[in-house]
Amino acid sequence: MSEVISEEKVMLRSHYKDMRKKMTLAYKRSLDLEIARTVLMSDLYVNAEHILFYMATKHEIETRNMIRAALACGKKVSLPRCTPEGTMEFYYISSLSDVKEGSFGILEPERNPENLALDFENSLCIVPGLSFDPEGNRLGYGKGYYDKFLKNFKGVSMGLCYGSFVKWSIPAGKYDVPVDFLATDSNIRKTH
């Protein structure tokens, strides 16, 4: 059964990666701005004290404007750093100049024990994905970093997804952890 799920996910990843690459830059930017606006105006964001963001790669939904906005309004902001053990740790940043290229060519904060985020009370974790379904199941990149992190995360998780990339059903394995909310270019909805 897990081989079937894995095979289907490989095909879906390829499909959604191709769809992202075919988006014009102007269209992508307009959708990214709508998603940022949707997130920043939500009660989930407004009421959270700590926001766990990801640093977007070229084809992911852009997060830099949201990070700048969160820092500007005094929220605690942290970003993930991949560990050699295959997990993620989040580190607080005070500006986008606190990141440099790390694992997989992704911008990451420095590993500094003083900035390690351990308290996730009243926090919102923004989660990347190629596609999500209405139940919050996520099609990621296959490494499992977010599933491992979200398994023990006590805050609220929110996936970011282009509305046209929401799929009716994403195959989920036993280690997959769905997000609590899904933000698209048109709305935010509770998933499960």
XYZ file of C-alpha atoms in Angstrom:
192
model
C 0.000 0.000 0.000
C 2.754 2.516 0.892
C 4.476 1.721 -2.439
C 1.282 2.705 -4.285
C 1.048 5.942 -2.265
C 4.713 6.664 -2.907
C 4.355 6.027 -6.644
C 1.276 8.245 -6.899
C 3.059 11.000 -4.949
C 6.044 10.861 -7.328
C 3.717 11.410 -10.287
C 1.824 14.201 -8.512
C 5.078 15.946 -7.504
C 6.212 15.933 -11.117
C 2.830 17.288 -12.271
C 2.717 20.177 -9.764
C 6.379 21.069 -10.253
C 5.693 21.366 -13.986
C 2.609 23.499 -13.313
C 4.649 25.853 -11.119
C 7.396 26.176 -13.718
C 4.824 27.095 -16.383
C 3.428 30.015 -14.362
C 4.517 33.405 -15.648
C 6.477 35.479 -13.146
C 3.828 38.219 -13.119
C 1.004 35.735 -12.494
C 2.977 33.968 -9.747
C 3.761 37.292 -8.049
C 0.097 38.355 -8.113
C -1.012 35.048 -6.553
C 1.794 35.210 -3.968
C 0.656 38.709 -2.958
C -2.954 37.533 -2.604
C -1.859 34.617 -0.407
C 0.286 36.944 1.728
C -2.648 39.351 2.100
C -4.961 36.474 3.056
C -2.516 35.236 5.712
C -1.607 38.652 7.157
C -5.268 39.647 7.530
C -6.293 36.394 9.218
C -7.085 36.140 12.913
C -4.717 33.162 13.084
C -1.801 35.391 12.107
C -2.926 38.495 14.014
C -3.402 36.577 17.288
C -0.185 34.515 17.099
C 2.854 35.797 18.995
C 5.356 33.545 17.188
C 5.315 32.797 13.448
C 7.364 29.917 12.058
C 7.994 30.677 8.393
C 9.891 28.893 5.632
C 12.277 30.606 3.208
C 10.757 30.188 -0.224
C 12.735 28.835 -3.129
C 12.229 30.233 -6.633
C 9.093 28.207 -7.402
C 7.510 28.174 -3.914
C 4.948 30.640 -2.621
C 6.999 33.663 -1.578
C 7.296 34.358 2.155
C 9.795 37.253 2.387
C 7.109 39.969 2.463
C 5.233 38.133 5.199
C 8.456 37.701 7.193
C 9.244 41.413 6.895
C 5.675 42.316 7.958
C 5.810 40.000 10.986
C 9.167 41.412 12.097
C 7.942 44.986 11.569
C 4.942 44.459 13.859
C 7.043 42.898 16.622
C 6.164 39.233 16.264
C 8.728 36.572 17.120
C 9.825 35.042 13.815
C 11.735 31.818 13.325
C 12.950 29.892 10.290
C 13.841 26.208 9.861
C 17.275 24.691 9.620
C 17.704 21.064 8.527
C 19.776 18.813 10.755
C 22.035 15.940 9.651
C 19.587 13.585 11.427
C 16.809 14.466 8.962
C 14.833 16.770 11.257
C 14.264 20.530 11.419
C 15.026 23.034 14.126
C 13.626 26.556 14.098
C 15.789 29.552 14.984
C 14.638 33.088 15.763
C 15.739 35.807 13.362
C 15.658 39.588 13.705
C 15.977 40.321 9.963
C 16.359 38.555 6.637
C 20.093 39.258 6.802
C 20.246 36.520 9.484
C 20.022 33.773 6.826
C 22.548 32.191 4.487
C 22.546 29.314 2.019
C 22.346 25.948 3.749
C 20.926 22.496 3.074
C 19.566 21.898 -0.429
C 20.574 25.465 -1.406
C 17.820 26.885 0.841
C 18.420 29.996 2.942
C 18.629 29.051 6.619
C 19.366 30.790 9.922
C 22.660 30.083 11.643
C 22.739 27.277 14.180
C 22.998 29.338 17.357
C 21.751 27.726 20.590
C 20.784 31.155 21.930
C 18.295 31.603 19.068
C 16.841 28.077 19.078
C 13.034 28.246 19.244
C 11.699 25.808 21.828
C 8.523 27.514 23.032
C 5.714 27.111 20.519
C 2.876 28.377 22.681
C 0.606 30.745 20.731
C 2.483 30.040 17.511
C 1.555 29.645 13.864
C 3.650 27.442 11.583
C 3.484 28.363 7.886
C 3.995 25.165 5.872
C 5.092 24.887 2.223
C 3.764 22.301 -0.186
C 3.319 21.590 -3.860
C -0.339 20.764 -3.322
C -2.806 20.179 -0.479
C -6.233 18.639 -0.265
C -9.235 20.031 1.683
C -8.401 17.727 4.615
C -4.958 19.325 4.996
C -2.975 16.443 3.541
C 0.165 17.785 1.938
C 2.197 16.919 -1.100
C 5.696 18.033 -0.128
C 9.069 17.251 -1.600
C 9.360 13.769 -0.125
C 11.958 14.342 2.592
C 9.486 14.305 5.505
C 11.002 17.238 7.420
C 7.695 18.998 8.081
C 5.861 15.774 8.943
C 8.489 14.975 11.590
C 8.294 18.496 12.996
C 4.489 18.810 12.963
C 4.065 15.447 14.681
C 4.976 17.041 18.041
C 4.154 20.678 17.271
C 1.559 22.087 19.696
C 0.773 25.300 17.816
C -1.408 25.858 14.747
C -0.199 24.850 11.273
C -1.207 26.581 8.039
C -0.341 25.327 4.569
C 0.117 27.764 1.688
C -1.218 26.682 -1.692
C -2.345 28.207 -4.969
C -6.103 27.718 -5.245
C -5.760 25.903 -8.562
C -3.282 23.472 -6.952
C -5.709 22.228 -4.283
C -6.392 18.611 -5.215
C -9.516 16.695 -4.207
C -7.444 14.060 -2.406
C -3.720 13.679 -1.656
C -2.575 10.149 -0.811
C -1.481 10.102 2.837
C 0.808 7.600 4.507
C 0.960 6.766 8.199
C 3.737 9.329 8.853
C 2.046 12.196 7.027
C 0.713 14.974 9.262
C -2.061 17.195 7.850
C -2.070 20.959 8.429
C -4.804 22.586 10.522
C -5.643 25.337 8.024
C -5.092 25.944 4.328
C -4.464 29.449 2.919
C -4.938 30.042 -0.801
C -5.150 33.132 -3.003
C -8.879 33.339 -2.207
C -9.408 32.225 1.401
C -8.339 30.366 4.541
C -10.209 27.251 5.571
C -10.059 24.832 8.472
C -9.039 21.415 7.210
C -9.924 18.753 9.774
